[in-house]
Amino acid sequence: LIPIEEPVTNLFSLSASGTLSSNGTPYPYRYAGFNFGYADSPKSIADGLFGGTESSSRDIKAVYAPDVSSIGNNAFAYSNLEDALFGSLDNIGNEAFRKVPLHELEGTRFVNSVTIGNGAFRESGIAYLDIPSGATIGTDLFRDDKSLYRVSISTEKIPERTFYGCTKLEDA
């Protein structure tokens, strides 16, 4: 992780509500990661901010954002994110971590009523995850995650295709 000790206003804008978004300037790919642990740290990550496409992935490797509680749709999809630490998450958008090699969200907590969108970890590298009992989860949550071997899910209703294609899953 390459720490960024001050707000990176040339790359991002931080709204009054705390949403981090692009200011229109693409972030330089030479950065391996971002450290948003400063006074004006973001509270949420905008839709698609660090995401790429299947044919064009982003080279971000690590994010440290301890005050973030909401991650937008496709925020990191198709990126090369391997290490991330967020605060207490109450929302993870649709396909937020799709096809990301991230293995765990160690140190990141979920509020009991977290909403986790459709395909949030689809085709990702997540190996294990604990989801609280009050969570609302979307369809295809872990679909085709070939690394997932353990998940703790305490909800009564598990949506369609939640574990479809999870060939290493041993314990749910």
mmCIF file of C-alpha atoms in Angstrom:
data_model
loop_
_atom_site.group_PDB
_atom_site.id
_atom_site.type_symbol
_atom_site.label_atom_id
_atom_site.label_comp_id
_atom_site.label_asym_id
_atom_site.label_seq_id
_atom_site.Cartn_x
_atom_site.Cartn_y
_atom_site.Cartn_z
ATOM 1 C CA LEU A 1 0.000 0.000 0.000
ATOM 2 C CA ILE A 2 1.356 3.364 -0.981
ATOM 3 C CA PRO A 3 0.044 5.739 1.655
ATOM 4 C CA ILE A 4 -1.428 8.998 0.500
ATOM 5 C CA GLU A 5 -1.119 11.255 3.506
ATOM 6 C CA GLU A 6 -3.295 14.088 2.269
ATOM 7 C CA PRO A 7 -6.564 14.352 0.362
ATOM 8 C CA VAL A 8 -5.946 13.606 -3.303
ATOM 9 C CA THR A 9 -8.039 16.463 -4.665
ATOM 10 C CA ASN A 10 -6.422 16.261 -8.073
ATOM 11 C CA LEU A 11 -7.828 12.740 -8.497
ATOM 12 C CA PHE A 12 -11.041 12.625 -6.499
ATOM 13 C CA SER A 13 -13.717 14.836 -5.099
ATOM 14 C CA LEU A 14 -15.328 14.395 -1.719
ATOM 15 C CA SER A 15 -18.915 15.618 -1.498
ATOM 16 C CA ALA A 16 -20.389 17.290 1.579
ATOM 17 C CA SER A 17 -22.138 13.987 2.364
ATOM 18 C CA GLY A 18 -18.798 12.166 2.228
ATOM 19 C CA THR A 19 -19.085 10.348 -1.119
ATOM 20 C CA LEU A 20 -15.773 9.827 -2.867
ATOM 21 C CA SER A 21 -16.044 10.114 -6.630
ATOM 22 C CA SER A 22 -13.889 10.884 -9.640
ATOM 23 C CA ASN A 23 -13.371 14.516 -10.533
ATOM 24 C CA GLY A 24 -12.979 13.488 -14.155
ATOM 25 C CA THR A 25 -9.232 12.964 -14.001
ATOM 26 C CA PRO A 26 -8.282 9.294 -14.286
ATOM 27 C CA TYR A 27 -6.179 8.208 -11.344
ATOM 28 C CA PRO A 28 -2.604 7.317 -12.249
ATOM 29 C CA TYR A 29 -2.154 3.584 -12.639
ATOM 30 C CA ARG A 30 1.296 3.713 -11.023
ATOM 31 C CA TYR A 31 -0.314 3.795 -7.565
ATOM 32 C CA ALA A 32 -0.602 0.344 -6.044
ATOM 33 C CA GLY A 33 -3.151 1.511 -3.503
ATOM 34 C CA PHE A 34 -4.819 4.333 -1.678
ATOM 35 C CA ASN A 35 -4.823 5.188 2.008
ATOM 36 C CA PHE A 36 -7.840 7.309 2.861
ATOM 37 C CA GLY A 37 -7.090 7.447 6.586
ATOM 38 C CA TYR A 38 -6.994 11.236 6.900
ATOM 39 C CA ALA A 39 -9.281 13.838 8.468
ATOM 40 C CA ASP A 40 -11.531 14.281 5.428
ATOM 41 C CA SER A 41 -11.758 10.587 4.683
ATOM 42 C CA PRO A 42 -14.680 9.369 2.554
ATOM 43 C CA LYS A 43 -17.821 7.774 3.969
ATOM 44 C CA SER A 44 -18.792 6.043 0.726
ATOM 45 C CA ILE A 45 -17.211 4.936 -2.551
ATOM 46 C CA ALA A 46 -19.119 6.004 -5.681
ATOM 47 C CA ASP A 47 -20.444 3.570 -8.296
ATOM 48 C CA GLY A 48 -17.684 2.290 -10.575
ATOM 49 C CA LEU A 49 -14.973 4.501 -9.059
ATOM 50 C CA PHE A 50 -12.165 1.924 -9.127
ATOM 51 C CA GLY A 51 -13.956 -0.567 -11.372
ATOM 52 C CA GLY A 52 -12.920 -1.611 -14.819
ATOM 53 C CA THR A 53 -14.414 -3.907 -17.421
ATOM 54 C CA GLU A 54 -13.759 -7.531 -18.256
ATOM 55 C CA SER A 55 -11.358 -6.450 -21.007
ATOM 56 C CA SER A 56 -9.829 -3.539 -19.105
ATOM 57 C CA SER A 57 -9.052 -4.118 -15.426
ATOM 58 C CA ARG A 58 -7.772 -1.479 -13.012
ATOM 59 C CA ASP A 59 -4.406 -1.919 -11.322
ATOM 60 C CA ILE A 60 -5.408 -0.825 -7.831
ATOM 61 C CA LYS A 61 -4.014 -3.380 -5.371
ATOM 62 C CA ALA A 62 -5.000 -2.064 -1.932
ATOM 63 C CA VAL A 63 -7.413 0.344 -0.254
ATOM 64 C CA TYR A 64 -7.432 1.474 3.358
ATOM 65 C CA ALA A 65 -10.602 3.451 4.018
ATOM 66 C CA PRO A 66 -11.601 2.995 7.679
ATOM 67 C CA ASP A 67 -14.493 5.474 7.584
ATOM 68 C CA VAL A 68 -16.230 4.045 4.508
ATOM 69 C CA SER A 69 -19.614 2.497 5.308
ATOM 70 C CA SER A 70 -21.056 2.205 1.787
ATOM 71 C CA ILE A 71 -19.539 0.813 -1.404
ATOM 72 C CA GLY A 72 -21.305 1.601 -4.684
ATOM 73 C CA ASN A 73 -22.262 -0.653 -7.580
ATOM 74 C CA ASN A 74 -19.227 -1.952 -9.501
ATOM 75 C CA ALA A 75 -16.954 0.167 -7.280
ATOM 76 C CA PHE A 76 -14.046 -2.291 -7.591
ATOM 77 C CA ALA A 77 -15.375 -4.697 -10.250
ATOM 78 C CA TYR A 78 -12.701 -6.138 -12.522
ATOM 79 C CA SER A 79 -9.923 -4.427 -10.583
ATOM 80 C CA ASN A 80 -6.824 -6.151 -9.232
ATOM 81 C CA LEU A 81 -7.720 -5.353 -5.616
ATOM 82 C CA GLU A 82 -5.976 -7.780 -3.248
ATOM 83 C CA ASP A 83 -6.091 -6.023 0.117
ATOM 84 C CA ALA A 84 -8.852 -3.851 1.572
ATOM 85 C CA LEU A 85 -9.930 -2.552 4.933
ATOM 86 C CA PHE A 86 -13.145 -0.607 5.370
ATOM 87 C CA GLY A 87 -15.067 0.555 8.418
ATOM 88 C CA SER A 88 -18.389 -0.831 9.483
ATOM 89 C CA LEU A 89 -20.202 -1.503 6.194
ATOM 90 C CA ASP A 90 -23.954 -1.035 5.874
ATOM 91 C CA ASN A 91 -24.126 -1.288 2.072
ATOM 92 C CA ILE A 92 -22.247 -3.144 -0.650
ATOM 93 C CA GLY A 93 -23.584 -2.411 -4.136
ATOM 94 C CA ASN A 94 -24.336 -4.768 -6.998
ATOM 95 C CA GLU A 95 -21.205 -6.455 -8.358
ATOM 96 C CA ALA A 96 -19.030 -4.205 -6.177
ATOM 97 C CA PHE A 97 -16.224 -6.794 -6.028
ATOM 98 C CA ARG A 98 -16.992 -8.815 -9.162
ATOM 99 C CA LYS A 99 -13.974 -10.718 -10.498
ATOM 100 C CA VAL A 100 -11.627 -9.208 -7.912
ATOM 101 C CA PRO A 101 -8.782 -11.350 -6.484
ATOM 102 C CA LEU A 102 -9.457 -10.056 -2.951
ATOM 103 C CA HIS A 103 -9.324 -13.064 -0.579
ATOM 104 C CA GLU A 104 -10.780 -11.551 2.564
ATOM 105 C CA LEU A 105 -12.139 -8.413 4.159
ATOM 106 C CA GLU A 106 -10.202 -8.935 7.374
ATOM 107 C CA GLY A 107 -10.940 -6.258 9.955
ATOM 108 C CA THR A 108 -13.980 -5.030 8.045
ATOM 109 C CA ARG A 109 -17.253 -5.350 9.930
ATOM 110 C CA PHE A 110 -20.817 -5.498 8.676
ATOM 111 C CA VAL A 111 -23.666 -3.835 10.535
ATOM 112 C CA ASN A 112 -26.415 -6.332 11.336
ATOM 113 C CA SER A 113 -28.734 -4.777 8.741
ATOM 114 C CA VAL A 114 -26.156 -4.637 5.920
ATOM 115 C CA THR A 115 -27.492 -4.751 2.363
ATOM 116 C CA ILE A 116 -25.305 -6.731 -0.020
ATOM 117 C CA GLY A 117 -26.273 -6.338 -3.678
ATOM 118 C CA ASN A 118 -26.670 -8.826 -6.493
ATOM 119 C CA GLY A 119 -23.419 -10.528 -7.457
ATOM 120 C CA ALA A 120 -21.398 -8.418 -5.005
ATOM 121 C CA PHE A 121 -18.697 -11.124 -4.788
ATOM 122 C CA ARG A 122 -19.434 -12.890 -8.071
ATOM 123 C CA GLU A 123 -16.347 -14.596 -9.559
ATOM 124 C CA SER A 124 -14.225 -12.992 -6.837
ATOM 125 C CA GLY A 125 -11.398 -14.487 -4.834
ATOM 126 C CA ILE A 126 -13.177 -14.251 -1.475
ATOM 127 C CA ALA A 127 -12.328 -17.417 0.462
ATOM 128 C CA TYR A 128 -14.542 -16.901 3.514
ATOM 129 C CA LEU A 129 -17.018 -14.374 4.832
ATOM 130 C CA ASP A 130 -19.275 -13.960 7.851
ATOM 131 C CA ILE A 131 -22.627 -12.372 7.025
ATOM 132 C CA PRO A 132 -24.790 -11.191 9.949
ATOM 133 C CA SER A 133 -28.299 -12.498 10.589
ATOM 134 C CA GLY A 134 -30.043 -9.211 9.756
ATOM 135 C CA ALA A 135 -28.383 -8.904 6.329
ATOM 136 C CA THR A 136 -30.311 -8.523 3.105
ATOM 137 C CA ILE A 137 -28.471 -10.267 0.306
ATOM 138 C CA GLY A 138 -29.041 -10.239 -3.444
ATOM 139 C CA THR A 139 -28.991 -13.064 -5.966
ATOM 140 C CA ASP A 140 -25.760 -14.505 -7.366
ATOM 141 C CA LEU A 141 -23.888 -13.230 -4.308
ATOM 142 C CA PHE A 142 -20.918 -15.620 -4.620
ATOM 143 C CA ARG A 143 -21.729 -17.107 -8.019
ATOM 144 C CA ASP A 144 -18.702 -18.781 -9.638
ATOM 145 C CA ASP A 145 -16.360 -17.840 -6.780
ATOM 146 C CA LYS A 146 -13.863 -20.682 -7.169
ATOM 147 C CA SER A 147 -12.011 -19.683 -3.945
ATOM 148 C CA LEU A 148 -14.957 -19.654 -1.527
ATOM 149 C CA TYR A 149 -14.609 -22.508 0.958
ATOM 150 C CA ARG A 150 -16.482 -21.199 4.018
ATOM 151 C CA VAL A 151 -19.286 -18.758 4.602
ATOM 152 C CA SER A 152 -21.320 -18.037 7.684
ATOM 153 C CA ILE A 153 -24.783 -16.891 6.713
ATOM 154 C CA SER A 154 -27.462 -16.620 9.364
ATOM 155 C CA THR A 155 -30.353 -15.458 7.237
ATOM 156 C CA GLU A 156 -33.416 -17.674 6.728
ATOM 157 C CA LYS A 157 -33.763 -16.866 3.036
ATOM 158 C CA ILE A 158 -30.838 -17.538 0.729
ATOM 159 C CA PRO A 159 -31.528 -16.056 -2.720
ATOM 160 C CA GLU A 160 -31.196 -17.830 -6.065
ATOM 161 C CA ARG A 161 -27.785 -18.896 -7.297
ATOM 162 C CA THR A 162 -26.032 -17.600 -4.154
ATOM 163 C CA PHE A 163 -23.487 -20.432 -4.280
ATOM 164 C CA TYR A 164 -23.840 -21.539 -7.905
ATOM 165 C CA GLY A 165 -20.436 -22.632 -9.261
ATOM 166 C CA CYS A 166 -18.670 -22.401 -5.869
ATOM 167 C CA THR A 167 -16.723 -25.613 -6.321
ATOM 168 C CA LYS A 168 -14.566 -25.373 -3.155
ATOM 169 C CA LEU A 169 -17.389 -24.580 -0.744
ATOM 170 C CA GLU A 170 -17.157 -26.916 2.245
ATOM 171 C CA ASP A 171 -19.085 -25.130 4.976
ATOM 172 C CA ALA A 172 -22.078 -22.804 4.765
#
